[in-house]
DNA sequence: AGCACGCCGACT
DNA sequence: GTCGGCGTGCTC
């Protein structure tokens, strides 16, 4: 039991991203709530559901007048206390409000309204021909008898009677006014996410129904006072129910002669009962995971290689110790890491502790989830963004109720409410998608290690191309390093050829996309009915359009980037901004100097697809990038089709390089290894090395030896050279030396601050106010750089200035940043603080 | 993030 | 005059 606070104050996390913990008083009539319980609290004009994080002291600022909790919704922890304190710690580390943390944000409530009887009468009195005011439109919307969420009202108003502009309508004020007039009632319910179970309506026959059916007597009609005999449909329905004693799911009536309406009428006469039953969705029914390869069934059966066996033994020993430790499994692509994870997870599960597995993106790599599914069956839960809110929540509640031993999920699954964790696995730990690029900007991998530490569990990070951070930790002895250097069945790594595109341009002109070597290799592989992956990490048809006379490119009006050319309907080309989605037709004459010499330059995946079709007539070519997978699950479908051999050549961005296993791919072509190398980002070389190594690893996973062809303008660049030789260690040493010289992570802790403002001058001004505050911090504990215009100085119409904080001791820097932000509350909304950034662009 | 408040231009 | 669009500040 928590010690009783003499002042009876609790710290509460509310689902408001900008807010930190708030303090509330527990009124005398209420028990003191335990940590992790949900509570209903007043916040401004709202009432919200929050989570108790712990006891609180009286706020330092005496001016805040504390409010009472309205209600306590759980007698026991709703979120495990371990998850609550983990999330609070993470919010502190990443300098964001606790309210933004996933486990707190998942608990929400919602205001809903409906018309009262008076309100309905008044709505009916206003005929359709009458003049529509906002007030009458609103009342009409609320008069259908059901509860309507206030947040959807503005949208409904906008679409209800065409001309009305619903945006900006003070819906809440209007509803409150109507409430005061007794025309509308308002309720505040726990919603959606936490109550988002899909329910099904199940009909069962009542005793009255049974006797009515048997004796065929007339039955009272509700409301009318009359009696009527059962109709034939109603008799049929009752008869059907006698055959299904467990009840009949009304949704299953679709396509049959009976309709739900018949049951509804019977229910009104008391002959049938209809109950709502909670129904849990199976995430494997949804298309995102339906495409899991069937060959995964073989996993867990065949023998491990010596290396796999040794790695498993070491990890198993660490896990069995029951104390915290972190292990970095550095295994080359195709070395069979997944198999080791699976067996390790089974061991830990059998010892009575639970397992959490993080993966970068399930939609792109369904194989791992499928393998775990076949091993753990319904003791496994899946958590990822492709699930609907309802599906996700079913899974979340199954975990919370302890019905699950193993969770496989993306980033936010690190907060899954698992009890007694014994093992956390982070697959492809270097992957950038572990970092959330919006608040809260946490890294799921780092949170996983932290959680392991707090719960005395083993953390296993795995990658063929570990992040500099993790490998550095391993070489300093903070992590245990386990290497897997051989591929399963001793399959050799691909032969890599580098093509110097300068020579190719000299020979074939500057407009060349596919070198002769790549085109010929593709044709050769295709005639042998093998498959090809072609990587270019840049979308679109062309990179820019510029005027040959005045050389000015066509820029996005909202962002400081030039428009990318995309192929639209009927082959027309449009300019599009990849940052704000602005789109425009490309003029045939220069908007600046009117010269009719507009020229395209650079190329992206669309152009590559076209060139591949031209170079390989008859080949089945498909493209996988963000533009082709708008629809949910489309990536999985396309990858599955490629896996079945229905596509010969798959062109795509980095999506095609993630951990897929396509045994028939024998050739990988990289159209330009240089995309990203020129970026002003300290991770540019690391990302290039990782991408090249990963994509080269896709070749030759079957019987046939693989081949990779890398086109570049910089064949001597160290990330390209080391990637060709698949020499991680050499790359690591060289890159670490660069990071040390430049004082970049992992040798210092880096925090990036970006200040947004209507003009660059204003952004610079506000940024320097914060920087000055930071520089006043005592001692040379950290270094502040900037402010300077950010690399994307304008984005979505806002101007941006940036600054950096570099510190050996992150704690000191964190405290200083928090203090500087607190000193400038007016800038809070416009400042982005990114602790341990993945990218500084 | 909401929500309230207050300021300003554009209409009845 | 007042409506309603938007910037600013606050939420224990």
Coordinates of C-alpha atoms in Angstrom, one line a residue, chain A residues 213-765:
Chain A
X213 CA -43.6 -19.8 -30.2
X214 CA -45.1 -23.0 -28.8
X215 CA -48.6 -21.8 -28.2
X216 CA -48.9 -19.3 -31.1
X217 CA -50.8 -16.9 -28.8
X218 CA -51.1 -13.2 -29.7
X219 CA -48.6 -11.0 -28.1
X220 CA -48.9 -7.4 -26.8
X221 CA -47.6 -4.8 -29.2
X222 CA -45.5 -2.4 -27.2
X223 CA -46.9 1.1 -26.8
X224 CA -50.1 0.5 -28.8
X225 CA -51.9 -1.6 -26.2
X226 CA -53.0 -3.9 -29.0
X227 CA -52.3 -7.6 -29.3
X228 CA -51.1 -9.2 -32.5
X229 CA -50.2 -12.7 -33.6
X230 CA -46.6 -13.5 -34.6
X231 CA -45.8 -12.9 -38.2
X232 CA -44.2 -15.6 -40.3
X233 CA -40.8 -13.9 -40.2
X234 CA -40.9 -13.5 -36.4
X235 CA -41.9 -17.2 -36.0
X236 CA -39.0 -18.1 -38.3
X237 CA -36.6 -16.0 -36.2
X238 CA -37.7 -17.6 -32.9
X239 CA -37.4 -21.0 -34.4
X240 CA -33.8 -20.2 -35.5
X241 CA -33.0 -19.2 -32.0
X242 CA -34.3 -22.4 -30.4
X243 CA -31.7 -24.1 -32.6
X244 CA -28.8 -22.0 -31.3
X245 CA -29.1 -22.1 -27.6
X246 CA -25.8 -20.2 -27.2
X247 CA -27.3 -17.2 -29.0
X248 CA -27.2 -15.9 -32.5
X249 CA -24.7 -13.3 -33.6
X250 CA -26.8 -10.7 -35.4
X251 CA -23.9 -9.8 -37.7
X252 CA -24.0 -13.4 -39.0
X253 CA -27.5 -12.8 -40.4
X254 CA -26.1 -11.0 -43.4
X255 CA -27.0 -12.9 -46.6
X256 CA -29.8 -14.8 -44.9
X257 CA -33.5 -14.3 -45.2
X258 CA -33.7 -12.9 -41.6
X259 CA -32.7 -9.4 -40.8
X260 CA -31.6 -7.9 -37.5
X261 CA -34.7 -5.7 -37.6
X262 CA -37.0 -8.8 -36.9
X263 CA -35.0 -9.6 -33.8
X264 CA -35.2 -5.9 -32.8
X265 CA -39.0 -6.1 -32.9
X266 CA -39.1 -9.3 -31.0
X267 CA -36.8 -7.8 -28.4
X268 CA -39.2 -4.9 -28.0
X269 CA -42.0 -7.4 -27.3
X270 CA -39.9 -9.2 -24.8
X271 CA -39.6 -12.4 -26.7
X272 CA -35.9 -12.1 -27.4
X273 CA -33.1 -10.8 -25.4
X274 CA -30.2 -9.0 -27.1
X275 CA -27.0 -8.7 -25.2
X276 CA -23.8 -6.9 -26.2
X277 CA -20.8 -9.2 -26.1
X278 CA -17.2 -8.0 -26.2
X279 CA -15.5 -9.5 -29.2
X280 CA -11.8 -9.5 -29.6
X281 CA -10.3 -9.0 -33.0
X282 CA -7.6 -11.2 -34.3
X283 CA -4.9 -8.9 -35.8
X284 CA -3.9 -11.8 -38.1
X285 CA -7.2 -11.3 -39.9
X286 CA -6.2 -7.9 -41.1
X287 CA -4.5 -7.6 -44.4
X288 CA -1.2 -6.2 -42.9
X289 CA -0.3 -9.5 -41.4
X290 CA -2.4 -11.8 -43.6
X291 CA 0.4 -11.9 -46.1
X292 CA 2.8 -13.6 -43.8
X293 CA 4.8 -16.2 -45.7
X294 CA 3.7 -19.8 -45.2
X295 CA 7.3 -21.1 -45.2
X296 CA 7.7 -19.8 -41.7
X297 CA 6.2 -23.0 -40.5
X298 CA 9.5 -24.7 -40.7
X299 CA 11.1 -22.4 -38.1
X300 CA 11.9 -23.9 -34.7
X301 CA 12.3 -27.3 -36.1
X302 CA 15.6 -27.6 -37.9
X303 CA 19.0 -27.7 -36.3
X304 CA 21.0 -24.6 -35.4
X305 CA 24.4 -23.9 -36.7
X306 CA 27.3 -24.0 -34.3
X307 CA 27.3 -20.2 -34.2
X308 CA 23.6 -20.0 -33.5
X309 CA 23.9 -22.6 -30.8
X310 CA 26.8 -20.7 -29.1
X311 CA 25.0 -17.4 -29.3
X312 CA 21.8 -19.0 -27.9
X313 CA 23.8 -20.6 -25.0
X314 CA 25.4 -17.3 -24.0
X315 CA 22.1 -15.4 -24.2
X316 CA 20.3 -18.2 -22.4
X317 CA 22.8 -18.0 -19.5
X318 CA 22.4 -14.3 -19.2
X319 CA 18.6 -14.5 -19.3
X320 CA 18.6 -17.2 -16.6
X321 CA 20.7 -15.1 -14.3
X322 CA 17.7 -12.9 -13.6
X323 CA 19.7 -9.7 -13.6
X324 CA 19.9 -6.9 -16.0
X325 CA 22.3 -7.1 -18.9
X326 CA 22.5 -5.9 -22.5
X327 CA 23.8 -8.0 -25.3
X328 CA 24.5 -6.8 -28.8
X329 CA 24.1 -9.6 -31.4
X330 CA 26.1 -8.5 -34.4
X331 CA 25.1 -11.1 -37.1
X332 CA 25.7 -10.7 -40.8
X333 CA 22.6 -10.6 -43.0
X334 CA 21.3 -14.2 -43.3
X335 CA 23.1 -15.5 -40.2
X336 CA 19.8 -16.7 -38.7
X337 CA 19.3 -14.2 -35.8
X338 CA 15.6 -14.7 -35.9
X339 CA 15.9 -18.4 -35.0
X340 CA 18.1 -17.5 -32.0
X341 CA 15.5 -14.9 -30.8
X342 CA 12.7 -17.4 -31.1
X343 CA 14.4 -20.1 -29.1
X344 CA 15.6 -17.7 -26.5
X345 CA 12.1 -16.3 -26.1
X346 CA 10.7 -19.8 -25.7
X347 CA 13.2 -20.5 -22.9
X348 CA 12.5 -17.3 -21.1
X349 CA 8.7 -17.9 -21.4
X350 CA 9.1 -21.5 -20.1
X351 CA 10.9 -20.1 -17.1
X352 CA 7.8 -18.1 -16.3
X353 CA 8.9 -14.6 -17.4
X354 CA 7.4 -12.6 -20.3
X355 CA 9.1 -11.5 -23.5
X356 CA 8.9 -8.3 -25.5
X357 CA 10.1 -8.2 -29.1
X358 CA 10.5 -4.9 -30.9
X359 CA 10.6 -4.7 -34.7
X360 CA 11.0 -1.6 -36.9
X361 CA 7.9 -2.0 -39.1
X362 CA 5.6 -5.0 -39.2
X363 CA 4.0 -4.1 -42.5
X364 CA 7.4 -4.4 -44.2
X365 CA 8.7 -7.4 -42.2
X366 CA 5.8 -9.6 -41.4
X367 CA 8.0 -12.7 -41.3
X368 CA 9.2 -12.4 -37.8
X369 CA 5.8 -11.8 -36.4
X370 CA 4.6 -14.9 -38.3
X371 CA 7.3 -17.1 -36.9
X372 CA 6.6 -16.0 -33.4
X373 CA 2.9 -16.5 -34.0
X374 CA 3.5 -20.1 -35.1
X375 CA 5.6 -20.7 -32.0
X376 CA 3.4 -19.0 -29.3
X377 CA -0.1 -19.1 -30.8
X378 CA -2.6 -17.2 -28.7
X379 CA -0.1 -16.5 -26.0
X380 CA 1.3 -13.9 -28.3
X381 CA 0.0 -10.3 -28.9
X382 CA 0.9 -8.1 -31.8
X383 CA 1.1 -4.3 -31.4
X384 CA 1.8 -2.1 -34.4
X385 CA 0.4 1.0 -36.1
X386 CA -1.2 -0.9 -38.9
X387 CA -3.8 -2.2 -36.4
X388 CA -7.0 -0.3 -36.1
X389 CA -7.6 1.5 -32.7
X390 CA -10.0 -1.3 -31.7
X391 CA -7.7 -4.1 -32.7
X392 CA -4.8 -2.5 -30.9
X393 CA -6.8 -2.1 -27.8
X394 CA -8.1 -5.6 -27.7
X395 CA -4.5 -6.7 -27.8
X396 CA -3.4 -4.2 -25.2
X397 CA -6.1 -5.4 -22.8
X398 CA -5.2 -9.0 -23.4
X399 CA -1.7 -8.2 -22.4
X400 CA -2.9 -6.3 -19.3
X401 CA -5.0 -9.1 -18.2
X402 CA -2.0 -11.4 -18.3
X403 CA -3.3 -13.6 -21.2
X404 CA -0.2 -13.1 -23.1
X405 CA 3.5 -14.2 -22.6
X406 CA 5.1 -12.7 -25.7
X407 CA 4.5 -9.3 -27.4
X408 CA 5.8 -8.5 -30.8
X409 CA 5.4 -4.9 -31.8
X410 CA 6.8 -1.7 -33.1
X411 CA 8.2 1.3 -31.1
X412 CA 5.3 2.1 -28.8
X413 CA 5.0 -1.6 -27.8
X414 CA 7.9 -1.0 -25.5
X415 CA 5.3 0.4 -23.1
X416 CA 3.2 -2.8 -23.3
X417 CA 1.7 -3.6 -19.8
X418 CA 3.5 -6.9 -19.4
X419 CA 4.3 -8.2 -16.0
X420 CA 7.5 -9.9 -14.9
X421 CA 9.5 -9.2 -18.0
X422 CA 12.5 -11.4 -18.5
X423 CA 13.6 -10.5 -22.0
X424 CA 13.4 -7.6 -24.4
X425 CA 14.6 -8.1 -28.0
X426 CA 15.2 -5.2 -30.4
X427 CA 15.5 -6.5 -33.9
X428 CA 17.4 -4.3 -36.4
X429 CA 18.3 -2.1 -33.5
X430 CA 20.0 0.5 -35.8
X431 CA 16.8 1.2 -37.6
X432 CA 15.7 4.9 -37.6
X433 CA 12.0 4.0 -37.2
X434 CA 12.7 3.3 -33.5
X435 CA 13.0 7.0 -33.1
X436 CA 9.6 8.8 -33.0
X437 CA 9.9 11.9 -35.1
X438 CA 7.2 13.8 -33.3
X439 CA 6.7 14.5 -29.6
X440 CA 7.4 12.5 -27.6
X441 CA 10.7 12.0 -29.5
X442 CA 11.8 8.8 -27.8
X443 CA 13.9 6.0 -29.1
X444 CA 12.1 2.7 -28.6
X445 CA 15.5 0.8 -28.5
X446 CA 16.9 3.0 -25.7
X447 CA 13.7 2.8 -23.8
X448 CA 13.8 -1.0 -24.1
X449 CA 17.3 -1.1 -22.6
X450 CA 16.1 1.2 -19.8
X451 CA 13.1 -0.9 -19.1
X452 CA 15.3 -4.0 -19.0
X453 CA 17.4 -2.3 -16.4
X454 CA 14.5 -1.3 -14.3
X455 CA 12.9 -4.7 -14.4
X456 CA 16.1 -6.8 -14.1
X457 CA 15.7 -8.3 -17.5
X458 CA 18.0 -9.1 -20.4
X459 CA 18.0 -6.7 -23.4
X460 CA 19.1 -8.2 -26.7
X461 CA 19.9 -5.8 -29.5
X462 CA 20.4 -7.4 -32.9
X463 CA 21.6 -6.1 -36.2
X464 CA 23.9 -6.8 -39.1
X465 CA 24.9 -3.1 -39.1
X466 CA 24.7 -1.9 -35.5
X467 CA 24.4 1.7 -34.7
X468 CA 27.6 3.5 -33.7
X469 CA 26.0 4.0 -30.3
X470 CA 25.4 0.3 -29.6
X471 CA 28.7 -0.9 -31.0
X472 CA 30.6 1.7 -29.1
X473 CA 28.8 0.6 -25.9
X474 CA 29.8 -3.0 -26.7
X475 CA 33.4 -2.2 -27.3
X476 CA 33.5 -0.3 -24.0
X477 CA 32.2 -3.4 -22.3
X478 CA 28.8 -2.0 -21.4
X479 CA 27.1 -4.5 -23.7
X480 CA 28.2 -8.0 -24.2
X481 CA 29.1 -8.4 -27.9
X482 CA 28.1 -11.6 -29.6
X483 CA 29.2 -12.0 -33.3
X484 CA 27.6 -14.2 -35.9
X485 CA 29.8 -14.1 -38.9
X486 CA 28.6 -17.0 -41.0
X487 CA 25.4 -17.3 -43.0
X488 CA 23.2 -20.3 -42.5
X489 CA 24.2 -23.3 -44.7
X490 CA 27.5 -21.4 -45.2
X491 CA 26.0 -19.4 -48.1
X492 CA 28.5 -16.8 -49.2
X493 CA 27.9 -13.1 -49.2
X494 CA 27.2 -11.6 -52.5
X495 CA 29.9 -10.6 -55.0
X496 CA 29.9 -6.8 -55.1
X497 CA 30.9 -4.7 -58.1
X498 CA 31.2 -0.9 -57.9
X499 CA 30.5 1.0 -61.1
X500 CA 32.0 4.5 -61.3
X501 CA 29.3 6.5 -62.9
X502 CA 31.8 9.2 -64.0
X503 CA 33.1 6.7 -66.5
X504 CA 29.6 5.8 -67.6
X505 CA 28.6 9.4 -68.1
X506 CA 31.7 10.0 -70.1
X507 CA 30.8 7.1 -72.4
X508 CA 27.0 7.3 -72.6
X509 CA 26.1 10.9 -71.7
X510 CA 24.9 12.4 -68.5
X511 CA 21.3 11.2 -68.8
X512 CA 22.2 7.6 -68.0
X513 CA 20.3 5.8 -65.2
X514 CA 21.3 2.2 -65.6
X515 CA 24.9 1.4 -66.4
X516 CA 25.6 -1.1 -69.1
X517 CA 26.9 -3.5 -66.4
X518 CA 23.7 -3.3 -64.4
X519 CA 21.4 -3.6 -67.4
X520 CA 23.2 -6.6 -68.7
X521 CA 23.3 -8.4 -65.4
X522 CA 19.6 -7.8 -65.0
X523 CA 18.8 -9.3 -68.4
X524 CA 21.1 -12.3 -67.6
X525 CA 19.4 -13.0 -64.3
X526 CA 15.9 -12.6 -65.8
X527 CA 16.6 -15.1 -68.5
X528 CA 17.6 -17.6 -65.8
X529 CA 14.2 -16.8 -64.2
X530 CA 15.9 -15.3 -61.1
X531 CA 14.7 -12.1 -59.4
X532 CA 16.2 -8.7 -59.1
X533 CA 16.0 -5.9 -56.5
X534 CA 16.8 -2.4 -57.7
X535 CA 17.3 0.2 -55.0
X536 CA 17.2 4.0 -55.2
X537 CA 16.5 5.8 -52.0
X538 CA 14.7 8.7 -53.7
X539 CA 11.1 8.9 -54.8
X540 CA 9.6 10.6 -57.9
X541 CA 10.4 10.9 -61.5
X542 CA 12.9 13.7 -61.5
X543 CA 14.6 15.6 -58.6
X544 CA 14.1 19.2 -59.9
X545 CA 13.0 21.3 -62.8
X546 CA 15.1 24.4 -63.5
X547 CA 15.4 27.1 -66.1
X548 CA 18.3 26.7 -68.4
X549 CA 18.6 30.4 -69.0
X550 CA 18.5 31.9 -65.5
X551 CA 19.3 28.5 -63.7
X552 CA 16.6 29.0 -61.1
X553 CA 14.8 25.9 -60.0
X554 CA 11.1 25.6 -59.2
X555 CA 10.8 25.8 -55.4
X556 CA 8.0 24.9 -53.1
X557 CA 6.3 28.1 -52.0
X558 CA 6.1 26.8 -48.4
X559 CA 9.4 25.1 -47.9
X560 CA 13.0 25.8 -48.8
X561 CA 13.3 22.8 -51.1
X562 CA 12.7 22.4 -54.8
X563 CA 9.7 20.5 -56.1
X564 CA 10.1 16.8 -57.0
X565 CA 8.6 15.8 -60.3
X566 CA 6.1 13.0 -60.2
X567 CA 4.3 11.1 -63.0
X568 CA 0.6 11.8 -62.7
X569 CA -2.4 10.4 -64.6
X570 CA -1.9 9.9 -68.4
X571 CA 1.8 10.4 -68.0
X572 CA 1.6 14.1 -67.2
X573 CA 4.2 15.4 -64.8
X574 CA 3.5 17.5 -61.8
X575 CA 5.7 19.1 -59.2
X576 CA 5.3 18.0 -55.6
X577 CA 6.8 19.0 -52.3
X578 CA 7.9 16.0 -50.3
X579 CA 7.7 18.0 -47.1
X580 CA 4.3 19.8 -47.2
X581 CA 2.6 17.9 -50.1
X582 CA 2.2 21.1 -52.1
X583 CA 1.5 20.2 -55.8
X584 CA 1.6 22.3 -58.9
X585 CA 1.7 21.8 -62.7
X586 CA 5.1 22.6 -64.1
X587 CA 5.1 25.6 -66.4
X588 CA 6.6 25.4 -69.8
X589 CA 8.3 28.8 -69.5
X590 CA 10.3 30.0 -66.6
X591 CA 8.2 31.9 -64.0
X592 CA 11.2 34.2 -63.4
X593 CA 12.7 35.0 -66.8
X594 CA 10.0 33.7 -69.1
X595 CA 12.5 31.7 -71.1
X596 CA 11.0 28.5 -72.6
X597 CA 13.8 26.3 -71.6
X598 CA 12.6 24.3 -68.6
X599 CA 14.7 21.3 -68.0
X600 CA 14.4 18.3 -65.6
X601 CA 17.4 17.0 -63.7
X602 CA 18.0 14.1 -61.4
X603 CA 15.9 11.0 -61.2
X604 CA 13.9 9.0 -58.7
X605 CA 12.3 5.5 -58.4
X606 CA 9.6 6.3 -61.0
X607 CA 12.2 7.0 -63.6
X608 CA 14.2 3.9 -62.6
X609 CA 11.0 1.8 -63.0
X610 CA 10.6 3.2 -66.6
X611 CA 14.3 2.6 -67.4
X612 CA 14.1 -1.0 -66.1
X613 CA 11.0 -1.7 -68.3
X614 CA 12.9 -0.3 -71.3
X615 CA 16.0 -2.3 -70.5
X616 CA 14.2 -5.6 -69.8
X617 CA 11.3 -6.0 -72.3
X618 CA 8.8 -8.5 -71.0
X619 CA 9.9 -8.4 -67.4
X620 CA 7.3 -8.0 -64.7
X621 CA 8.4 -4.8 -62.9
X622 CA 6.9 -3.4 -59.8
X623 CA 7.7 -0.4 -57.6
X624 CA 7.7 -0.1 -53.8
X625 CA 7.9 3.3 -52.3
X626 CA 5.8 5.6 -50.2
X627 CA 3.8 6.6 -53.3
X628 CA 2.8 3.1 -54.2
X629 CA 1.7 2.0 -50.7
X630 CA -0.8 4.6 -49.7
X631 CA -3.3 1.9 -48.9
X632 CA -2.9 0.1 -45.6
X633 CA -1.3 -3.3 -46.1
X634 CA -0.3 -2.6 -49.7
X635 CA 3.4 -3.0 -48.9
X636 CA 2.8 -6.5 -47.5
X637 CA 0.7 -7.5 -50.5
X638 CA 3.3 -6.3 -53.0
X639 CA 6.2 -8.0 -51.0
X640 CA 4.2 -11.2 -50.8
X641 CA 3.6 -11.2 -54.6
X642 CA 7.3 -10.7 -55.1
X643 CA 8.0 -13.5 -52.7
X644 CA 5.7 -15.8 -54.7
X645 CA 7.6 -14.9 -57.9
X646 CA 4.8 -13.0 -59.5
X647 CA 7.1 -10.0 -60.0
X648 CA 10.6 -10.3 -61.6
X649 CA 12.1 -6.9 -60.8
X650 CA 11.2 -4.9 -57.7
X651 CA 12.3 -1.3 -57.8
X652 CA 12.1 0.7 -54.6
X653 CA 13.4 2.9 -51.8
X654 CA 15.0 1.7 -48.6
X655 CA 11.7 -0.2 -47.9
X656 CA 13.0 -3.0 -50.1
X657 CA 16.2 -3.3 -48.1
X658 CA 14.6 -4.3 -44.8
X659 CA 15.0 -7.8 -43.5
X660 CA 13.1 -9.8 -46.1
X661 CA 14.2 -13.2 -47.2
X662 CA 13.7 -13.7 -50.9
X663 CA 15.6 -16.9 -51.9
X664 CA 15.2 -16.3 -55.6
X665 CA 16.8 -12.8 -55.6
X666 CA 20.3 -13.2 -57.0
X667 CA 21.0 -9.7 -58.1
X668 CA 20.7 -6.4 -56.3
X669 CA 21.3 -3.2 -58.1
X670 CA 21.9 0.2 -56.4
X671 CA 21.2 2.9 -58.9
X672 CA 22.9 5.6 -56.9
X673 CA 24.7 4.9 -53.6
X674 CA 25.2 8.7 -53.2
X675 CA 21.6 9.7 -52.2
X676 CA 22.0 10.9 -48.7
X677 CA 25.8 11.1 -48.7
X678 CA 25.8 14.8 -49.4
X679 CA 23.3 15.7 -46.6
X680 CA 24.5 17.9 -43.8
X681 CA 23.8 15.3 -41.2
X682 CA 26.3 13.7 -39.0
X683 CA 24.8 10.2 -39.6
X684 CA 24.9 10.5 -43.5
X685 CA 27.8 8.0 -43.8
X686 CA 26.4 5.7 -41.2
X687 CA 23.0 5.5 -42.9
X688 CA 24.6 5.0 -46.3
X689 CA 26.7 2.1 -45.0
X690 CA 23.8 0.5 -43.3
X691 CA 21.5 0.8 -46.3
X692 CA 24.1 -0.6 -48.8
X693 CA 25.1 -3.4 -46.5
X694 CA 21.5 -4.4 -45.8
X695 CA 20.4 -4.3 -49.4
X696 CA 23.5 -6.2 -50.6
X697 CA 22.5 -8.8 -48.0
X698 CA 19.2 -9.4 -49.8
X699 CA 21.1 -11.1 -52.7
X700 CA 22.0 -14.8 -52.6
X701 CA 19.9 -16.1 -49.8
X702 CA 18.9 -19.2 -51.8
X703 CA 21.1 -21.9 -53.5
X704 CA 22.5 -19.5 -56.1
X705 CA 25.3 -17.2 -55.2
X706 CA 24.3 -13.5 -55.1
X707 CA 25.6 -10.5 -56.9
X708 CA 25.4 -6.8 -56.2
X709 CA 26.1 -3.9 -58.5
X710 CA 26.6 -0.5 -56.9
X711 CA 26.6 2.7 -59.0
X712 CA 28.2 5.7 -57.5
X713 CA 30.1 8.9 -58.3
X714 CA 32.3 8.4 -55.3
X715 CA 33.7 4.8 -55.5
X716 CA 36.4 5.6 -52.9
X717 CA 34.0 6.9 -50.2
X718 CA 34.6 4.9 -47.1
X719 CA 31.0 4.0 -46.5
X720 CA 30.7 2.6 -50.0
X721 CA 34.1 0.8 -49.8
X722 CA 33.4 -0.9 -46.5
X723 CA 29.8 -1.8 -47.4
X724 CA 31.1 -3.5 -50.6
X725 CA 33.4 -5.7 -48.5
X726 CA 30.7 -6.0 -45.8
X727 CA 33.4 -5.0 -43.3
X728 CA 31.5 -3.5 -40.4
X729 CA 34.4 -3.3 -38.1
X730 CA 36.5 -1.2 -40.5
X731 CA 33.6 1.2 -41.1
X732 CA 33.0 1.5 -37.4
X733 CA 36.6 2.5 -36.6
X734 CA 36.7 5.1 -39.4
X735 CA 33.3 6.6 -38.6
X736 CA 34.1 6.7 -34.9
X737 CA 37.3 8.6 -35.5
X738 CA 35.2 11.2 -37.5
X739 CA 32.6 11.4 -34.7
X740 CA 35.4 11.9 -32.1
X741 CA 37.1 14.6 -34.2
X742 CA 33.7 16.4 -34.7
X743 CA 32.4 15.8 -31.2
X744 CA 29.3 14.0 -32.3
X745 CA 27.5 11.0 -30.8
X746 CA 28.3 8.5 -29.5
X747 CA 31.2 10.4 -28.0
X748 CA 29.0 13.2 -26.7
X749 CA 25.3 13.4 -25.9
X750 CA 23.6 15.6 -28.5
X751 CA 20.4 17.5 -28.3
X752 CA 19.0 19.4 -31.2
X753 CA 16.7 22.4 -30.7
X754 CA 14.6 23.9 -33.4
X755 CA 12.6 27.2 -33.1
X756 CA 9.8 27.9 -35.5
X757 CA 8.6 31.4 -36.2
X758 CA 6.8 33.4 -39.0
X759 CA 10.1 34.9 -40.1
X760 CA 13.7 33.8 -40.0
X761 CA 14.7 36.9 -38.0
X762 CA 12.1 36.1 -35.4
X763 CA 13.2 32.4 -35.2
X764 CA 16.8 33.5 -34.8
X765 CA 15.8 36.0 -32.2

